[in-house]
Coordinates of C-alpha atoms and ligand atoms in Angstrom, one line a residue:
M620 CA 0.0 0.0 0.0
S621 CA 1.3 3.6 -0.8
L622 CA 0.2 7.0 0.2
K623 CA -1.3 7.7 -3.1
T624 CA -3.3 4.5 -3.5
A625 CA -4.6 4.6 0.2
F626 CA -5.9 8.0 -0.4
E627 CA -7.0 7.8 -3.9
P628 CA -10.7 7.6 -3.0
Y629 CA -10.3 10.9 -1.3
F630 CA -7.7 13.3 -2.7
R631 CA -4.2 13.3 -4.2
M632 CA -1.2 12.9 -1.9
G633 CA 1.5 15.4 -2.9
V634 CA 5.0 16.5 -2.0
A635 CA 7.2 19.5 -2.5
L636 CA 10.5 18.9 -4.2
S637 CA 13.8 20.6 -4.5
G638 CA 16.6 20.2 -7.2
W639 CA 18.2 17.8 -4.7
N640 CA 15.3 15.4 -4.8
L641 CA 15.2 15.3 -8.5
A642 CA 18.9 14.7 -8.8
T643 CA 18.8 11.7 -6.4
P644 CA 17.4 8.5 -7.9
S645 CA 16.2 7.1 -4.5
H646 CA 14.2 10.1 -3.9
R647 CA 12.7 10.1 -7.4
E648 CA 11.7 6.4 -6.9
L649 CA 10.1 7.2 -3.7
V650 CA 8.1 10.1 -5.1
K651 CA 6.9 7.8 -7.9
E652 CA 5.9 5.2 -5.5
E653 CA 4.1 7.2 -3.0
F654 CA 2.8 10.4 -4.4
S655 CA 0.4 11.7 -7.1
S656 CA 1.1 15.3 -7.0
I657 CA 4.3 17.4 -6.8
T658 CA 5.0 21.0 -6.2
A659 CA 8.4 22.8 -6.8
E660 CA 9.5 24.1 -3.3
N661 CA 11.0 27.3 -4.8
D662 CA 11.8 27.0 -8.5
M663 CA 8.5 28.2 -9.9
K664 CA 8.3 31.2 -7.7
P665 CA 8.7 34.7 -9.4
A666 CA 12.3 35.0 -8.1
A667 CA 13.1 31.7 -10.1
F668 CA 11.0 32.4 -13.1
L669 CA 11.9 36.0 -13.9
D670 CA 15.0 36.6 -16.0
G671 CA 17.0 39.0 -13.9
Q672 CA 19.9 39.4 -16.3
A673 CA 17.8 40.2 -19.4
N674 CA 15.4 42.5 -17.6
L675 CA 18.1 44.5 -15.7
E676 CA 20.3 44.8 -18.8
N677 CA 17.6 46.1 -21.0
P678 CA 15.0 47.9 -19.0
A679 CA 13.9 50.2 -21.7
R680 CA 13.0 47.2 -23.7
Y681 CA 11.3 45.1 -21.1
N682 CA 9.9 47.8 -18.8
E683 CA 6.3 46.7 -19.4
T684 CA 6.9 43.2 -20.5
P685 CA 9.3 41.4 -18.0
V686 CA 11.1 38.5 -19.5
I687 CA 10.9 35.0 -18.0
K688 CA 13.5 32.2 -18.0
P689 CA 12.1 28.8 -17.4
D690 CA 15.2 26.9 -16.9
K691 CA 14.8 26.3 -13.2
A692 CA 11.3 25.1 -13.7
V693 CA 11.9 22.8 -16.5
P694 CA 13.2 19.7 -14.6
Y695 CA 10.1 19.6 -12.3
L696 CA 7.9 19.9 -15.5
E697 CA 9.9 17.1 -17.2
F698 CA 9.8 14.7 -14.2
A699 CA 5.9 15.4 -13.8
K700 CA 5.3 14.9 -17.4
Q701 CA 7.5 11.7 -17.8
N702 CA 6.0 10.0 -14.7
H703 CA 2.5 11.2 -15.3
I704 CA 2.4 13.0 -11.9
P705 CA 0.4 16.1 -12.0
M706 CA 1.6 19.3 -10.5
R707 CA 0.6 22.3 -8.3
G708 CA 2.1 25.6 -9.8
H709 CA 3.5 27.6 -6.8
N710 CA 3.2 30.5 -7.0
L711 CA 2.4 33.5 -9.4
V712 CA 2.0 36.5 -7.1
W713 CA 3.7 36.9 -3.6
H714 CA 5.4 39.6 -1.7
N715 CA 8.2 37.3 -0.9
Q716 CA 10.7 35.7 -3.2
T717 CA 10.1 38.3 -5.8
P718 CA 13.0 40.6 -6.8
R719 CA 12.7 44.1 -5.4
W720 CA 13.6 45.5 -8.7
F721 CA 10.3 44.2 -10.2
F722 CA 8.6 46.7 -8.2
Y723 CA 10.6 49.7 -9.6
Q724 CA 10.5 52.0 -12.7
N725 CA 13.0 50.5 -15.2
Y726 CA 13.8 48.0 -12.7
D727 CA 16.0 50.4 -11.0
V728 CA 15.9 50.1 -7.1
E729 CA 17.7 53.4 -6.8
G730 CA 14.8 55.1 -8.6
K731 CA 11.0 55.3 -8.0
L732 CA 8.5 52.6 -7.5
A733 CA 6.5 51.7 -10.4
D734 CA 2.9 53.0 -10.6
R735 CA -0.2 51.1 -10.7
D736 CA -0.6 50.9 -14.5
L737 CA 3.0 49.8 -15.1
M738 CA 2.7 47.0 -12.4
L739 CA -0.5 45.9 -13.8
A740 CA 1.0 45.7 -17.3
R741 CA 4.0 43.7 -15.8
L742 CA 1.6 41.4 -14.0
D743 CA -0.4 40.7 -17.2
H744 CA 2.7 40.0 -19.1
Y745 CA 4.4 37.8 -16.4
I746 CA 1.3 35.6 -15.8
H747 CA 0.6 35.3 -19.5
S748 CA 4.3 34.3 -20.1
V749 CA 4.4 31.7 -17.4
L750 CA 1.1 30.1 -18.1
D751 CA 1.9 30.1 -21.9
F752 CA 5.1 28.4 -21.4
V753 CA 3.8 25.7 -19.2
Q754 CA 0.6 25.1 -21.2
T755 CA 2.4 25.0 -24.5
N756 CA 5.2 22.9 -23.5
Y757 CA 3.5 20.9 -20.8
P758 CA -0.1 20.7 -21.4
G759 CA -2.1 19.2 -18.7
V760 CA 0.8 18.9 -16.3
I761 CA -0.3 21.7 -13.9
Y762 CA -3.8 21.1 -12.4
A763 CA -3.9 24.0 -10.0
W764 CA -1.9 27.4 -9.5
D765 CA -1.5 29.4 -6.3
V766 CA -2.4 32.6 -8.0
V767 CA -1.8 35.0 -5.0
N768 CA 0.1 33.7 -1.8
E769 CA -0.1 35.3 1.6
A770 CA -2.0 38.6 1.0
V771 CA -3.5 38.8 4.6
D772 CA -1.6 39.9 7.7
E773 CA -2.2 41.9 10.9
G774 CA -5.9 42.0 10.4
D775 CA -5.8 43.5 7.0
F776 CA -4.4 43.2 3.4
R777 CA -0.7 42.7 4.1
K778 CA 1.7 45.8 3.6
S779 CA 3.7 44.8 0.8
L780 CA 5.1 46.2 -2.5
W781 CA 2.1 44.8 -4.3
L782 CA -0.3 46.8 -2.1
E783 CA 1.8 49.8 -2.3
T784 CA 2.2 49.8 -6.2
V785 CA -1.2 48.5 -7.3
G786 CA -3.5 48.9 -4.3
K787 CA -5.8 46.3 -2.5
D788 CA -7.2 45.2 -5.6
F789 CA -4.0 43.6 -6.7
V790 CA -5.6 40.2 -5.7
V791 CA -8.7 40.5 -7.9
R792 CA -6.6 41.8 -10.8
A793 CA -4.1 38.9 -10.5
F794 CA -7.0 36.3 -10.6
E795 CA -8.6 38.2 -13.5
I796 CA -5.3 37.9 -15.5
A797 CA -4.9 34.2 -14.3
R798 CA -8.4 33.3 -15.5
K799 CA -7.8 35.0 -18.8
Y800 CA -4.8 32.8 -19.7
A801 CA -5.3 29.6 -17.6
A802 CA -6.2 26.6 -19.6
P803 CA -9.7 25.2 -19.0
G804 CA -9.7 22.8 -16.2
V805 CA -6.7 24.5 -14.3
S806 CA -8.0 25.4 -10.7
L807 CA -7.0 28.9 -9.5
F808 CA -6.1 29.0 -5.7
Y809 CA -5.7 31.7 -3.0
N810 CA -3.0 30.3 -0.7
D811 CA -2.0 31.3 2.9
Y812 CA -0.7 30.2 6.3
E813 CA -2.6 30.1 9.8
T814 CA -5.9 29.8 7.8
A815 CA -7.6 28.3 10.8
Q816 CA -7.0 31.5 13.1
E817 CA -10.3 33.1 13.5
W818 CA -9.7 36.7 12.2
K819 CA -7.7 35.6 9.4
R820 CA -10.1 32.9 8.4
D821 CA -13.1 35.4 8.4
F822 CA -11.0 38.0 6.6
I823 CA -10.1 35.6 3.8
L824 CA -13.7 34.3 3.6
D825 CA -15.2 37.8 3.4
K826 CA -12.4 39.9 1.7
I827 CA -10.7 37.5 -0.6
L828 CA -12.7 34.5 -1.5
K829 CA -16.4 35.8 -1.6
P830 CA -15.5 38.9 -3.7
L831 CA -13.4 36.6 -6.1
M832 CA -16.3 34.0 -6.2
E833 CA -18.9 36.8 -7.3
K834 CA -16.6 37.3 -10.3
G835 CA -16.1 33.5 -10.9
L836 CA -12.4 34.0 -10.5
V837 CA -11.5 31.5 -7.8
D838 CA -11.7 27.8 -7.7
G839 CA -10.1 26.9 -4.6
M840 CA -8.6 27.7 -1.2
G841 CA -5.2 26.5 -0.2
M842 CA -4.6 26.0 3.6
Q843 CA -0.9 26.0 3.8
S844 CA -0.9 24.0 7.1
H845 CA 2.6 24.6 8.8
L846 CA 1.3 23.2 12.0
L847 CA 2.8 23.0 15.5
M848 CA 2.2 20.0 17.9
D849 CA -0.2 22.0 20.0
H850 CA -1.5 24.5 17.5
P851 CA -4.0 25.0 15.9
R852 CA -6.5 22.8 17.9
M853 CA -7.9 20.3 15.6
E854 CA -11.5 21.7 16.2
D855 CA -10.4 25.1 14.9
Y856 CA -8.8 23.5 11.9
R857 CA -12.0 21.6 11.2
T858 CA -14.2 24.6 11.6
A859 CA -12.0 26.5 9.0
L860 CA -11.9 23.7 6.7
C861 CA -15.7 23.4 6.8
L862 CA -16.2 27.1 6.3
Y863 CA -13.9 27.1 3.1
G864 CA -15.6 24.0 2.0
A865 CA -19.0 25.4 2.6
L866 CA -18.5 28.2 0.0
G867 CA -18.3 25.3 -2.6
L868 CA -14.7 25.8 -3.5
E869 CA -12.0 23.1 -3.6
V870 CA -9.8 23.0 -0.7
Q871 CA -6.3 21.8 -0.8
V872 CA -3.8 21.4 1.9
T873 CA -0.8 22.8 0.2
E874 CA 2.2 22.8 2.5
L875 CA 1.7 20.4 5.3
D876 CA 4.4 19.9 8.0
I877 CA 4.1 19.7 11.8
H878 CA 7.1 21.2 13.6
N879 CA 8.7 19.0 16.3
A880 CA 12.2 19.4 17.5
D881 CA 12.5 16.4 19.6
P882 CA 13.4 13.1 17.6
S883 CA 12.9 10.7 20.7
A884 CA 10.8 7.8 20.0
E885 CA 8.1 9.0 22.3
S886 CA 7.9 12.4 20.6
M887 CA 7.9 10.9 17.1
R888 CA 4.9 8.8 18.3
R889 CA 3.2 12.0 19.3
L890 CA 3.9 13.4 15.9
A891 CA 2.5 10.2 14.3
G892 CA -0.6 10.5 16.5
R893 CA -1.3 14.2 15.4
Y894 CA -0.9 13.4 11.8
Q895 CA -3.3 10.5 12.2
E896 CA -5.8 12.8 13.8
L897 CA -5.4 15.3 11.0
F898 CA -5.8 12.6 8.2
R899 CA -9.0 11.2 9.9
L900 CA -10.3 14.6 10.0
L901 CA -9.5 15.3 6.3
T902 CA -11.0 11.9 5.1
E903 CA -14.2 12.3 7.2
T904 CA -14.7 15.9 6.1
K905 CA -14.5 14.8 2.4
K906 CA -16.6 11.8 3.0
E907 CA -19.3 13.7 4.7
G908 CA -19.3 16.3 1.9
K909 CA -18.2 19.2 4.1
A910 CA -15.2 20.1 2.1
N911 CA -14.3 19.2 -1.4
I912 CA -10.6 18.4 -0.5
T913 CA -8.8 17.6 -3.7
S914 CA -5.1 17.3 -2.8
V915 CA -2.8 17.3 0.3
T916 CA 0.7 18.2 -0.2
F917 CA 3.8 17.6 2.5
W918 CA 6.1 20.6 2.4
N919 CA 9.2 18.4 1.5
L920 CA 10.0 14.7 1.4
L921 CA 12.6 14.1 4.1
D922 CA 13.1 15.8 7.6
E923 CA 16.5 16.7 6.6
Q924 CA 15.5 19.1 4.0
S925 CA 12.7 20.8 5.8
W926 CA 12.7 24.6 5.8
L927 CA 11.5 24.4 9.5
S928 CA 14.8 23.7 10.8
G929 CA 16.3 27.1 9.5
F930 CA 13.0 29.0 10.2
R931 CA 12.7 27.8 13.9
R932 CA 16.4 27.9 14.5
E933 CA 16.4 24.3 15.8
Q934 CA 16.5 20.9 14.0
S935 CA 13.0 19.9 13.1
Y936 CA 11.8 16.3 12.5
P937 CA 8.4 17.2 11.0
L938 CA 7.7 14.8 8.0
L939 CA 6.9 11.2 7.1
F940 CA 10.4 10.2 5.7
H941 CA 14.0 10.7 6.8
G942 CA 17.5 9.7 6.1
D943 CA 17.9 7.4 3.3
C944 CA 14.2 7.5 2.3
E945 CA 13.2 5.6 5.5
R946 CA 9.7 5.7 6.5
K947 CA 8.9 7.2 10.0
E948 CA 6.1 6.0 12.4
A949 CA 4.1 9.1 11.2
Y950 CA 4.1 7.4 7.7
Y951 CA 2.4 4.3 9.1
S952 CA -0.1 6.4 11.1
V953 CA -1.1 8.4 8.1
L954 CA -1.9 5.2 6.2
E955 CA -3.6 3.8 9.1
A956 CA -5.9 6.6 9.2
V957 CA -7.5 5.5 6.1
T958 CA -6.9 1.7 5.8
G959 CA -7.4 1.0 9.7
V960 CA -4.1 -1.3 9.3
R961 CA -0.8 -0.3 10.6
G962 CA 2.0 -0.7 8.0
Ligands
GLA74 C1 5.7 29.8 2.5 C2 5.5 29.6 1.1 C3 6.3 28.5 0.5 C4 7.7 28.3 1.4 C5 7.4 28.4 2.8 C6 8.7 28.2 3.5 O1 4.7 28.9 3.2 O2 4.3 29.7 0.4 O3 6.6 28.6 -0.7 O4 8.4 29.3 1.0 O5 6.8 29.7 3.2 O6 9.4 27.2 2.9

């Protein structure tokens, strides 16, 4: 039994990958065996897709029409295509991992910020170029895009260079553009973290998803789900999941991990327990028709490559596999959540 087979009646099981995984035969094999969706951890973000050299060398020519360079994205798209594993596209619009020069007139960070019209022209051209590239060369490979990532913070639209240059409606504009160029059948997602937190959940529901739905621009809600051992409470996660689901949108868990800095057997057993509780909740919610969960993606394959160790400034052991692709107790407990059988 593998993760993808066990969960096939419910949703795709996905994993975020780095270049290291793609270059390591045992990692590629594990991905093919266990997963039915992949995401590029970093290599399809604006910082990876935008061609810094071309744009900065010739700003007069590319001021409104930023050039992309798909070299970093190609290995993921090739792997996905060759192995018939669909991909989540991550992401088109984000305040982070987007070069600062992208927000300035003539891409000159010493000069003035670009104005709204210029940024909207760049946004249109960028999204058009990325979607055209993948849809022409890899038709059908990407089934969902995170169109906008993390636009909400501190009780409002996040203060970011997107907000400053375009204004609050940069979210709607980005979805309009994505809808214009996305191939039929590609789902457009809003993606964020701490999506079970009450104020943030309600802000996303009322100020982001509902307005986008009125215009037919959004297909899904991405709950990143970088969880802690004791936060959020499962009841709060369930409430949020059901509220997003009640809108009739798809819901995807897009970046799942559970920070845990204690590798002892006892602590890894507790991690396994929390994962099992979560996967019971996800499959029940789907079965009961309360949220149309269509994929669940782990944020990386192995403990050793998790971003959490850097972010939390302590070694983290948050995932299902480690070392030389060994399965942890959490792997078996996730399978058990749906099969009722351990291992
Ligand atoms: C956010 C982003 C991801 C990733 C993580 C940290 O959740 O959406 O792409 O950068 O932060 O790895």
